[in-house]
PDB file of C-alpha atoms in Angstrom:
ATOM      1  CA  UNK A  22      76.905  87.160 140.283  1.00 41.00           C
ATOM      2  CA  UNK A  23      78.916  84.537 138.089  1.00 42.00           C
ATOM      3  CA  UNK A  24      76.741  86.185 135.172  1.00 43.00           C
ATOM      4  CA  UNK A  25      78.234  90.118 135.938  1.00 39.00           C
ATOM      5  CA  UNK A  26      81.651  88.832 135.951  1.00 36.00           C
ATOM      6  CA  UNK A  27      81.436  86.909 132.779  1.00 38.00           C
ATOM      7  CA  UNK A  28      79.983  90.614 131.149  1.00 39.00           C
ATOM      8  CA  UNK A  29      83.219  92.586 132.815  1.00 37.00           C
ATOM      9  CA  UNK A  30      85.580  89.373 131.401  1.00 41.00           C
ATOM     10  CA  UNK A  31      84.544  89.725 128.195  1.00 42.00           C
ATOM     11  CA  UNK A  32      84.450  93.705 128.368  1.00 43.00           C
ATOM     12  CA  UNK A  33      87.676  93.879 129.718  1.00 43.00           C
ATOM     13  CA  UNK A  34      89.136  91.008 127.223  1.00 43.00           C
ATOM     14  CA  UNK A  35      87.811  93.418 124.207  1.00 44.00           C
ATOM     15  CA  UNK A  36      88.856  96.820 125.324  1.00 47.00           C
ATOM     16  CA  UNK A  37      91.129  96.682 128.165  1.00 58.00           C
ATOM     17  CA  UNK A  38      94.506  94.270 127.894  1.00 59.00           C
ATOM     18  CA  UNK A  39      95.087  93.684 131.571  1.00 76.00           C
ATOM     19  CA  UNK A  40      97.816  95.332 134.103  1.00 88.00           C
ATOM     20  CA  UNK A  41     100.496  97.353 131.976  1.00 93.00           C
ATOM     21  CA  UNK A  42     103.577  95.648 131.385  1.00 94.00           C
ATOM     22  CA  UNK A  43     106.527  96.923 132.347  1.00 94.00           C
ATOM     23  CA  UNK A  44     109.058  96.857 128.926  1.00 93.00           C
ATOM     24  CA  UNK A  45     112.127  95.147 129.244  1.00 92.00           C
ATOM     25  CA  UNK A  46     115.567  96.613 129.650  1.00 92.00           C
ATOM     26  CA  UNK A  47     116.857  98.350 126.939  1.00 91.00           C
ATOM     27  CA  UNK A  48     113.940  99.183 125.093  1.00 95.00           C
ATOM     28  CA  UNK A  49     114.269 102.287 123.457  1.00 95.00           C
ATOM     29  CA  UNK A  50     112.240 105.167 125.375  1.00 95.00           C
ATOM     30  CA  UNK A  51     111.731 107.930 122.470  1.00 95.00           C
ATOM     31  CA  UNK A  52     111.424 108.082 118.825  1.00 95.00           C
ATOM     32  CA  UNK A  53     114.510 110.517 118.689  1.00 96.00           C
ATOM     33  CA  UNK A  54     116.571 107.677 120.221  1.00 96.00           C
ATOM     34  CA  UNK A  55     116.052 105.484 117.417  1.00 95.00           C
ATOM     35  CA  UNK A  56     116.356 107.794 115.196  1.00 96.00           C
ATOM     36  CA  UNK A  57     120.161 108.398 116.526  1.00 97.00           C
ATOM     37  CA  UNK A  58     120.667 104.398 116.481  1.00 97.00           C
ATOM     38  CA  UNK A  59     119.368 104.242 113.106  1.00 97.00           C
ATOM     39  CA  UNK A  60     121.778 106.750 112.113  1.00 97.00           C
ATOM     40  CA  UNK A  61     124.710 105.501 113.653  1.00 98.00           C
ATOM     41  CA  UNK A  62     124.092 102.041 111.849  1.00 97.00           C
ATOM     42  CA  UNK A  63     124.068 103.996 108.697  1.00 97.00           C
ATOM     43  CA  UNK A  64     127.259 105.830 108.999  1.00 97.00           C
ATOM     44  CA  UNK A  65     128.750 102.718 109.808  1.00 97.00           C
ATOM     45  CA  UNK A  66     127.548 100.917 106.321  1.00 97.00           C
ATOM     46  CA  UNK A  67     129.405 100.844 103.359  1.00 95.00           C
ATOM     47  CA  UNK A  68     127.882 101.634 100.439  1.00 90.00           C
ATOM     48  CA  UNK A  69     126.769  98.489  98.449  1.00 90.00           C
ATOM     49  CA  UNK A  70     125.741  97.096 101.540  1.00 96.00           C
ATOM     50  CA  UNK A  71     122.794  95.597 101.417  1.00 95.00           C
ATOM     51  CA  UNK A  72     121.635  96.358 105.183  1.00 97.00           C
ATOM     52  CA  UNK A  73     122.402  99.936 104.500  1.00 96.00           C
ATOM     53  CA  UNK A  74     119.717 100.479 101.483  1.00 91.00           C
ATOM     54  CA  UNK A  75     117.141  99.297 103.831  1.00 93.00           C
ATOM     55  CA  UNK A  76     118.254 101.322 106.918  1.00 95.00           C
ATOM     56  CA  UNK A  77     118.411 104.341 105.165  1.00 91.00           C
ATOM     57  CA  UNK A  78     114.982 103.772 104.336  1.00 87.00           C
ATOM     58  CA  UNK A  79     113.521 102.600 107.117  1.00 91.00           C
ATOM     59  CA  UNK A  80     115.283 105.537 108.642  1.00 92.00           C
ATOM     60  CA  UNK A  81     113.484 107.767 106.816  1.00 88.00           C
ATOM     61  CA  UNK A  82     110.427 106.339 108.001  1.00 88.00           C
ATOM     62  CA  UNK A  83     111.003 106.831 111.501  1.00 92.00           C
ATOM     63  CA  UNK A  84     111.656 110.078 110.607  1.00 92.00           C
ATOM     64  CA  UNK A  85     108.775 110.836 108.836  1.00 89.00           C
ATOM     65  CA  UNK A  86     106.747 109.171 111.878  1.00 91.00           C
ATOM     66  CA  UNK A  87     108.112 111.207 114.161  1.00 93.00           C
ATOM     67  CA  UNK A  88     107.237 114.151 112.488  1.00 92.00           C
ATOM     68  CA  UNK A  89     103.591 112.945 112.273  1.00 91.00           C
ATOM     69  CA  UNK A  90     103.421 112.297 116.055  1.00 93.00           C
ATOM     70  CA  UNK A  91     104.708 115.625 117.106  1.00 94.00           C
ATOM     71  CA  UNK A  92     101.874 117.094 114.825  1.00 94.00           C
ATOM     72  CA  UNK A  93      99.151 115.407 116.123  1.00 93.00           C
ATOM     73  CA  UNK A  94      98.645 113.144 113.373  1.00 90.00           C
ATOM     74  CA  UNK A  95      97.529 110.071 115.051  1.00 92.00           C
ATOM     75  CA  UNK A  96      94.394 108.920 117.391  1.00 91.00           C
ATOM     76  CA  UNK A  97      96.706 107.610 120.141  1.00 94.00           C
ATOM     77  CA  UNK A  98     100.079 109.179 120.014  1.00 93.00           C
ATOM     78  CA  UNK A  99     100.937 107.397 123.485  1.00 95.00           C
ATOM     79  CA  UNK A 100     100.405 103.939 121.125  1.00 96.00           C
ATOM     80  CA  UNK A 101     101.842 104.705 118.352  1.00 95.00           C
ATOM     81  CA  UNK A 102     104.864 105.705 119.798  1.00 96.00           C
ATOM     82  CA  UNK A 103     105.128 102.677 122.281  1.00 97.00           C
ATOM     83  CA  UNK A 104     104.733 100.658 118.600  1.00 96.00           C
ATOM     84  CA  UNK A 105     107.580 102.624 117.296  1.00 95.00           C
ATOM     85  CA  UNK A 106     109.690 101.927 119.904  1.00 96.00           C
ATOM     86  CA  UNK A 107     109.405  98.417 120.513  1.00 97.00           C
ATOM     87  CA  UNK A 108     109.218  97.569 116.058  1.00 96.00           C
ATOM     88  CA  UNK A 109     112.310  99.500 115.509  1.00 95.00           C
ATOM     89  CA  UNK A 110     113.752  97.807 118.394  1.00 96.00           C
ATOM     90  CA  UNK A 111     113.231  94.791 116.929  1.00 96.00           C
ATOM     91  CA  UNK A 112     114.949  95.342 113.844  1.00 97.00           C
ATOM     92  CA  UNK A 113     118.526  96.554 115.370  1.00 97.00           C
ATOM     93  CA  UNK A 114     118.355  93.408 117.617  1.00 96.00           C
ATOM     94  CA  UNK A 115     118.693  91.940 114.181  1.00 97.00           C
ATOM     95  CA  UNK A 116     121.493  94.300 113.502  1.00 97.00           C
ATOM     96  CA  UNK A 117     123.186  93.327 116.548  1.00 95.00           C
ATOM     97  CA  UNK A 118     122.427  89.405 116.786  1.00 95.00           C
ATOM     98  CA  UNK A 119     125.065  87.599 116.327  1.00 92.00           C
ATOM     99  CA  UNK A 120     122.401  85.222 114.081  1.00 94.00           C
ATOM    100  CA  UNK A 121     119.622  86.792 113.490  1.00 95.00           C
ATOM    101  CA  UNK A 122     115.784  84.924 113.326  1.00 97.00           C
ATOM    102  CA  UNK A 123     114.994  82.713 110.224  1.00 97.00           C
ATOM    103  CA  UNK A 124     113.298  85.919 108.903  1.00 98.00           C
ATOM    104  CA  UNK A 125     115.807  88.319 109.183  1.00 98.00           C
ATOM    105  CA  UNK A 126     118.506  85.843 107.741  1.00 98.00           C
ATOM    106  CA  UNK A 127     118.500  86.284 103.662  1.00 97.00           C
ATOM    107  CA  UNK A 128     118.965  89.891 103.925  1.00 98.00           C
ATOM    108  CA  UNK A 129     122.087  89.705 106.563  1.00 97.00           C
ATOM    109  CA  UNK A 130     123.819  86.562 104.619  1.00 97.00           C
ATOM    110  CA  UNK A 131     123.472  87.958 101.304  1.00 96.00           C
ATOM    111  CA  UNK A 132     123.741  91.591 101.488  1.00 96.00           C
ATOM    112  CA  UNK A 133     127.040  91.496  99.485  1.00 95.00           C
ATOM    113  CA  UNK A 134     125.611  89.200  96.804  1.00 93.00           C
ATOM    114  CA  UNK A 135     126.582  90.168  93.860  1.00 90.00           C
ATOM    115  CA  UNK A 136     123.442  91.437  91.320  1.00 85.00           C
ATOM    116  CA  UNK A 137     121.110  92.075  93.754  1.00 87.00           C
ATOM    117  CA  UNK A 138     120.071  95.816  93.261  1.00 84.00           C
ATOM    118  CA  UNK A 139     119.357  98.235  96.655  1.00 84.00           C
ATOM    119  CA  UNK A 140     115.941  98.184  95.871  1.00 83.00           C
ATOM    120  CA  UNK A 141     115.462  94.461  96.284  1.00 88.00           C
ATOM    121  CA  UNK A 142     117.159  94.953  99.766  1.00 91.00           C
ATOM    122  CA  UNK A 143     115.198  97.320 100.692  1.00 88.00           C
ATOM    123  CA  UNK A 144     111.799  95.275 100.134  1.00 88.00           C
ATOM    124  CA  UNK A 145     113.612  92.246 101.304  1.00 94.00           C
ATOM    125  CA  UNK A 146     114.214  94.374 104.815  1.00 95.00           C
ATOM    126  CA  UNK A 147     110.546  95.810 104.578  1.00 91.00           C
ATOM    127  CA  UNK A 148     109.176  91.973 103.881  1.00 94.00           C
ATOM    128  CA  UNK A 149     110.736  90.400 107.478  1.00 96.00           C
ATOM    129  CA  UNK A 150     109.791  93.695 109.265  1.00 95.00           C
ATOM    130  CA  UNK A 151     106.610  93.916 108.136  1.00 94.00           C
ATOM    131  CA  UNK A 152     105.363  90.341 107.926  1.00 95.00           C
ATOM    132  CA  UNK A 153     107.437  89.027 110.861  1.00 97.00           C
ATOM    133  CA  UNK A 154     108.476  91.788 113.426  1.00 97.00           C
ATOM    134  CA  UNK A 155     105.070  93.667 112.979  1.00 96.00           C
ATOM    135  CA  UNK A 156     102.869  91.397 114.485  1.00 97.00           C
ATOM    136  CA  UNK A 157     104.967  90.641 117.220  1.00 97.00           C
ATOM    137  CA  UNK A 158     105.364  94.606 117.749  1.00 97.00           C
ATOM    138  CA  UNK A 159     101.365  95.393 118.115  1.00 97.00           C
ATOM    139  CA  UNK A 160     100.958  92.782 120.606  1.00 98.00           C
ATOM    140  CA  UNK A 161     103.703  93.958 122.782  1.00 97.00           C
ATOM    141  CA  UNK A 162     102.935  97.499 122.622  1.00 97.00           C
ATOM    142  CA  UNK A 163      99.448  96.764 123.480  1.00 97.00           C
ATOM    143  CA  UNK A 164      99.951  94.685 126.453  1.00 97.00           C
ATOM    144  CA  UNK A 165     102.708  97.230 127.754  1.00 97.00           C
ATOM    145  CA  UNK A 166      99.903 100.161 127.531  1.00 97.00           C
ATOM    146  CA  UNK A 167      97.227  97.788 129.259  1.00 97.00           C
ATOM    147  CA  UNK A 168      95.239  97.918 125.401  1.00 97.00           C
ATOM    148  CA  UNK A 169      93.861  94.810 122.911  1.00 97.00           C
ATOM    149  CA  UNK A 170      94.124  95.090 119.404  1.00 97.00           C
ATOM    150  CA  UNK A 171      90.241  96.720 119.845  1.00 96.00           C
ATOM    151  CA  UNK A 172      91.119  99.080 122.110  1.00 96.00           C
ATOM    152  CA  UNK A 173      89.686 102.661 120.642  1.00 94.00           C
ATOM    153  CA  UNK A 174      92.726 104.129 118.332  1.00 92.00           C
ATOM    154  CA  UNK A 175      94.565 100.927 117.664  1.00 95.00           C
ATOM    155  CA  UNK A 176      93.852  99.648 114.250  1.00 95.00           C
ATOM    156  CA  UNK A 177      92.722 103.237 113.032  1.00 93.00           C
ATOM    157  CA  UNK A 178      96.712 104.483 114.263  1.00 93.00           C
ATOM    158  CA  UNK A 179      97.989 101.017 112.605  1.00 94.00           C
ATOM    159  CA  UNK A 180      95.918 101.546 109.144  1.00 90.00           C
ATOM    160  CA  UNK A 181      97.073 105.405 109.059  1.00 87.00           C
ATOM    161  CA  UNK A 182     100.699 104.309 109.073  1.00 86.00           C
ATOM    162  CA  UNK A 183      99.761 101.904 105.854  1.00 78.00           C
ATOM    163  CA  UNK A 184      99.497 105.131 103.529  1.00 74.00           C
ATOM    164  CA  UNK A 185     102.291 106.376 104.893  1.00 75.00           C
ATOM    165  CA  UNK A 186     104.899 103.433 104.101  1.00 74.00           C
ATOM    166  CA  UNK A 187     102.868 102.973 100.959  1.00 70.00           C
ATOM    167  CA  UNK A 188     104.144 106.276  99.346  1.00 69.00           C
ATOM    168  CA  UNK A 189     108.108 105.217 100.862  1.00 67.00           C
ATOM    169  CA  UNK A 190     107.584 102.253  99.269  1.00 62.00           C
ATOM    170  CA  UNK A 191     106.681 103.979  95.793  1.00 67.00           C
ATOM    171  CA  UNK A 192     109.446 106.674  96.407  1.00 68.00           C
ATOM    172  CA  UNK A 193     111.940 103.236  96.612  1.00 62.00           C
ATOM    173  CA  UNK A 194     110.945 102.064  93.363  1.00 63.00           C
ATOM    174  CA  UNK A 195     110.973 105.125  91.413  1.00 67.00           C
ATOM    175  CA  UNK A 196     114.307 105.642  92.817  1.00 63.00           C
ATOM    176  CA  UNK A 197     115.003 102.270  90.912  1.00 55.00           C
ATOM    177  CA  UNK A 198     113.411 102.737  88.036  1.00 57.00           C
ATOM    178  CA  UNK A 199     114.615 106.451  87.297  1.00 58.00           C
ATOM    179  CA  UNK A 200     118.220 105.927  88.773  1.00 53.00           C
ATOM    180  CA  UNK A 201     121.367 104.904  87.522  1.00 44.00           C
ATOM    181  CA  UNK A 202     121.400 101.536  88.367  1.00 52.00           C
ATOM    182  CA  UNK A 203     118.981 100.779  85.364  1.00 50.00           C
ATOM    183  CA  UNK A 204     121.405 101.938  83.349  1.00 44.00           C
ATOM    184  CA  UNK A 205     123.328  98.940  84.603  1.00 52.00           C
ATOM    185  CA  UNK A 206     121.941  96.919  81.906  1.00 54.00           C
ATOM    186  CA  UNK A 207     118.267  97.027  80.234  1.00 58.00           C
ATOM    187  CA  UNK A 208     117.985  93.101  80.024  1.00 60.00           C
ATOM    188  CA  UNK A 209     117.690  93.219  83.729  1.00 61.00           C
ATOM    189  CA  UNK A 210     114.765  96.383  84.157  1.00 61.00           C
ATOM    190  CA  UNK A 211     111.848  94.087  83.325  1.00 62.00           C
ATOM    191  CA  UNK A 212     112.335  90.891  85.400  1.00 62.00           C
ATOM    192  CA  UNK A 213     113.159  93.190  88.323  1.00 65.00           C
ATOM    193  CA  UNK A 214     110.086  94.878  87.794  1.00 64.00           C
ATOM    194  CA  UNK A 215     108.270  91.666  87.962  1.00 64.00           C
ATOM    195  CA  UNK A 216     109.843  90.488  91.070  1.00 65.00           C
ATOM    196  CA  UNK A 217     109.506  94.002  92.933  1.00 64.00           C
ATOM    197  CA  UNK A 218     105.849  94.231  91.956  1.00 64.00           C
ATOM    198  CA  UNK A 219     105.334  91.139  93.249  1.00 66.00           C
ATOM    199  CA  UNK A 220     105.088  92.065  96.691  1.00 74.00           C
ATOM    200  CA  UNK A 221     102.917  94.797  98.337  1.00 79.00           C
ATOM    201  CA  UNK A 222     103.068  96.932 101.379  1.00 81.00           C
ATOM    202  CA  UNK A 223      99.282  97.372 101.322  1.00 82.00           C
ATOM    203  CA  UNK A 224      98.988  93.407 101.295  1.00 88.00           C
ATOM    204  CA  UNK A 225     102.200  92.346 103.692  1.00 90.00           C
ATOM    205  CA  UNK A 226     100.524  94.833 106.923  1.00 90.00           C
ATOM    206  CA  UNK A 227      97.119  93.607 106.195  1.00 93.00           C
ATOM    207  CA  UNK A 228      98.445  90.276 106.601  1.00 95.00           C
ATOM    208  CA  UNK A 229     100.387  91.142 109.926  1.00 96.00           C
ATOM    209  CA  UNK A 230      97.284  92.631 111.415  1.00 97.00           C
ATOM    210  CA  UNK A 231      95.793  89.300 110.969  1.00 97.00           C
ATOM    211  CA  UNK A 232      98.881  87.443 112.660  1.00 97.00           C
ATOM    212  CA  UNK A 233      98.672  89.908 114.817  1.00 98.00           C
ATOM    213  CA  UNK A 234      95.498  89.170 116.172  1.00 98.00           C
ATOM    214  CA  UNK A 235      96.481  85.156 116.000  1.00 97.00           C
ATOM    215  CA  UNK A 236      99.325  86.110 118.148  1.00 97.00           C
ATOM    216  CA  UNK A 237      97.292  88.149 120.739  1.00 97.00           C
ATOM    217  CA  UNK A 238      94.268  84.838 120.967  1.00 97.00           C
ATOM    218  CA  UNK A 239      97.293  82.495 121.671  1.00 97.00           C
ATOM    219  CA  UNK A 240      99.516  84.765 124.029  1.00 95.00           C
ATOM    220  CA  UNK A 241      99.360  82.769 126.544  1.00 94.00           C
ATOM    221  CA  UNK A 242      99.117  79.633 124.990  1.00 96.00           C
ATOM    222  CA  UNK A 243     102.254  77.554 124.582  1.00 97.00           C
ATOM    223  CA  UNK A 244     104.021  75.650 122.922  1.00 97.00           C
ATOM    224  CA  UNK A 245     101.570  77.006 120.144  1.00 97.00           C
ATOM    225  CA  UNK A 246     102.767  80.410 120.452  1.00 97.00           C
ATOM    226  CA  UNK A 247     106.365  79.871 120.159  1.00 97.00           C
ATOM    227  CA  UNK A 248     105.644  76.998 117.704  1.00 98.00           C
ATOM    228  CA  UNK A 249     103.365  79.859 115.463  1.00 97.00           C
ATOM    229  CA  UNK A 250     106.354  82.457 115.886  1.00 97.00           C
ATOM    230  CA  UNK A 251     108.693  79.695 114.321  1.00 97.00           C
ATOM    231  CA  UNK A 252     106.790  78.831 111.488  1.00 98.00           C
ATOM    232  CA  UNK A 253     106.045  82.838 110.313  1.00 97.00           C
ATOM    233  CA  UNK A 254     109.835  83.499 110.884  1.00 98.00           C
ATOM    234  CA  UNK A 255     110.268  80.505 108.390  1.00 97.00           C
ATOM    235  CA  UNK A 256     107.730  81.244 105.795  1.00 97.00           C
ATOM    236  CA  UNK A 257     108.716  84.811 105.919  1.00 97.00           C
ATOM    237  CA  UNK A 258     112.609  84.354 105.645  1.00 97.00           C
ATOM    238  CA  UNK A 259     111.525  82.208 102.136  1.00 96.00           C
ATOM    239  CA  UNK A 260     110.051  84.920 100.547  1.00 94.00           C
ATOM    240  CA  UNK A 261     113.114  87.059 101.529  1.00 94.00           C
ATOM    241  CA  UNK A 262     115.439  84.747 100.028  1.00 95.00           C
ATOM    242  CA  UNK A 263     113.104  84.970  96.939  1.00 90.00           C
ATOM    243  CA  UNK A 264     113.032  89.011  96.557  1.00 91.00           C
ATOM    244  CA  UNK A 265     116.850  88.989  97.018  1.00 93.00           C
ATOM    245  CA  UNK A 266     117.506  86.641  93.818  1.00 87.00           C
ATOM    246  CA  UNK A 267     120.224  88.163  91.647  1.00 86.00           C
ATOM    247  CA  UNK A 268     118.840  89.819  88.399  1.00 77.00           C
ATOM    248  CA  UNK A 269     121.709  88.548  86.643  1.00 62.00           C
ATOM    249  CA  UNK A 270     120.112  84.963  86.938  1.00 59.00           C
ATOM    250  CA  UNK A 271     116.732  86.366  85.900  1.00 54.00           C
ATOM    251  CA  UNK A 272     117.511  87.192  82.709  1.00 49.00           C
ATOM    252  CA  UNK A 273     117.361  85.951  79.511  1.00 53.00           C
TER     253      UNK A 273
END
């Protein structure tokens, strides 16, 4: 029979993630919790605070997520809620570390910095999210639900999301580019222009699907796991430093 239970092993390892686990304490159990958090966090920002232009995005988001799952909008609305819940979460542990993970770490220390406009915040917050805290999100959501990343619904539910933070992200930049902070000082519109459309939303999540997938092969696998978590939280925190350069430095 050793040749039937390699055929359920390998079904079960490709659609079925094991036992449910059971989420730690303190996760957030609805949407309309974190939406509350979120908003709390906001009114409790500053304005010119460089935390607060990405919250207030990333706020909407959630929102407009929400809004989708209540309509129906998704394949699996049980997964893409647990997703919700536990990728939010992980960005207001940031809020509330007391030193938040390599990744996070630009946009905390320099979110006073003088010359860096909201929108470079904003992508700054979206870049460690994304690239860092997305990855980690999928695989925890699926092995709370007892699902793999090829579990029926999974990557259709993550690619639908794509589109959606896709048109955010352009709704961020043409608040930039037909605001008043370009009236700041023209000499500064086209390098910021260059360094915004430098990174991509479309680009950063297909990327974290692919860590994503690294993350769920080695889940079990340490010290390679924890040593693979270090070095993304590393390389990602880089290119957050890099999107938060001041303008003022960029120009001629």
């Amino acid at each position: 029979m050793g040749w039937w239970s390699s055929i359920v092993g390998a079904v079960t390892s490709r659609f079925g993630g094991g036992r449910p686990e059971v989420p730690p304490p303190g996760q957030f159990t609805s949407v309309d919790a974190l939406v509350a958090r979120m908003s709390q966090v906001q009114a409790g920002l500053p304005d010119g605070d460089g935390v607060r232009a990405f919250n207030g995005m990333y706020l909407t988001v959630t929102e407009l997520v929400r809004d989708r799952i209540a309509a129906g909008g998704f394949a699996d609305s049980a997964f893409i809620t647990r997703l919700d819940l536990v990728f939010a979460g992980l960005y207001l542990e940031a809020v509330d570390a007391a030193q938040p993970v390599s990744a996070w770490r630009p946009l905390f220390e320099q979110r006073h910095t003088p010359g860096v406009l909201s929108i470079q915040f904003a992508l700054a917050g979206m870049n460690a999210h994304i690239n860092h805290d997305l990855p980690i999100a999928v695989v925890r959501a699926c092995r709370q639900l007892g699902l793999t990343l090829d579990s029926p619904g999974v990557e259709t539910d993550y690619q639908s999301i794509t589109g959606l933070l896709a048109s955010v992200q352009e709704q961020v930049r043409q608040s930039f580019f037909t605001g008043l902070e370009l009236e700041i000082d023209q000499r500064y519109a086209a390098p910021l222009a260059n360094l915004v459309g430098s990174w991509s939303i479309g680009r950063a999540r297909d990327a974290a699907w692919a860590n994503a997938r690294v993350l769920w092969e080695i889940r079990n696998t340490e010290p390679v796991r924890t040593d693979f978590l270090a070095t993304l939280s590393s390389t990602v925190g880089m290119v957050g430093s890099r999107l938060l350069t001041p303008v003022a430095e960029l120009a001629p």
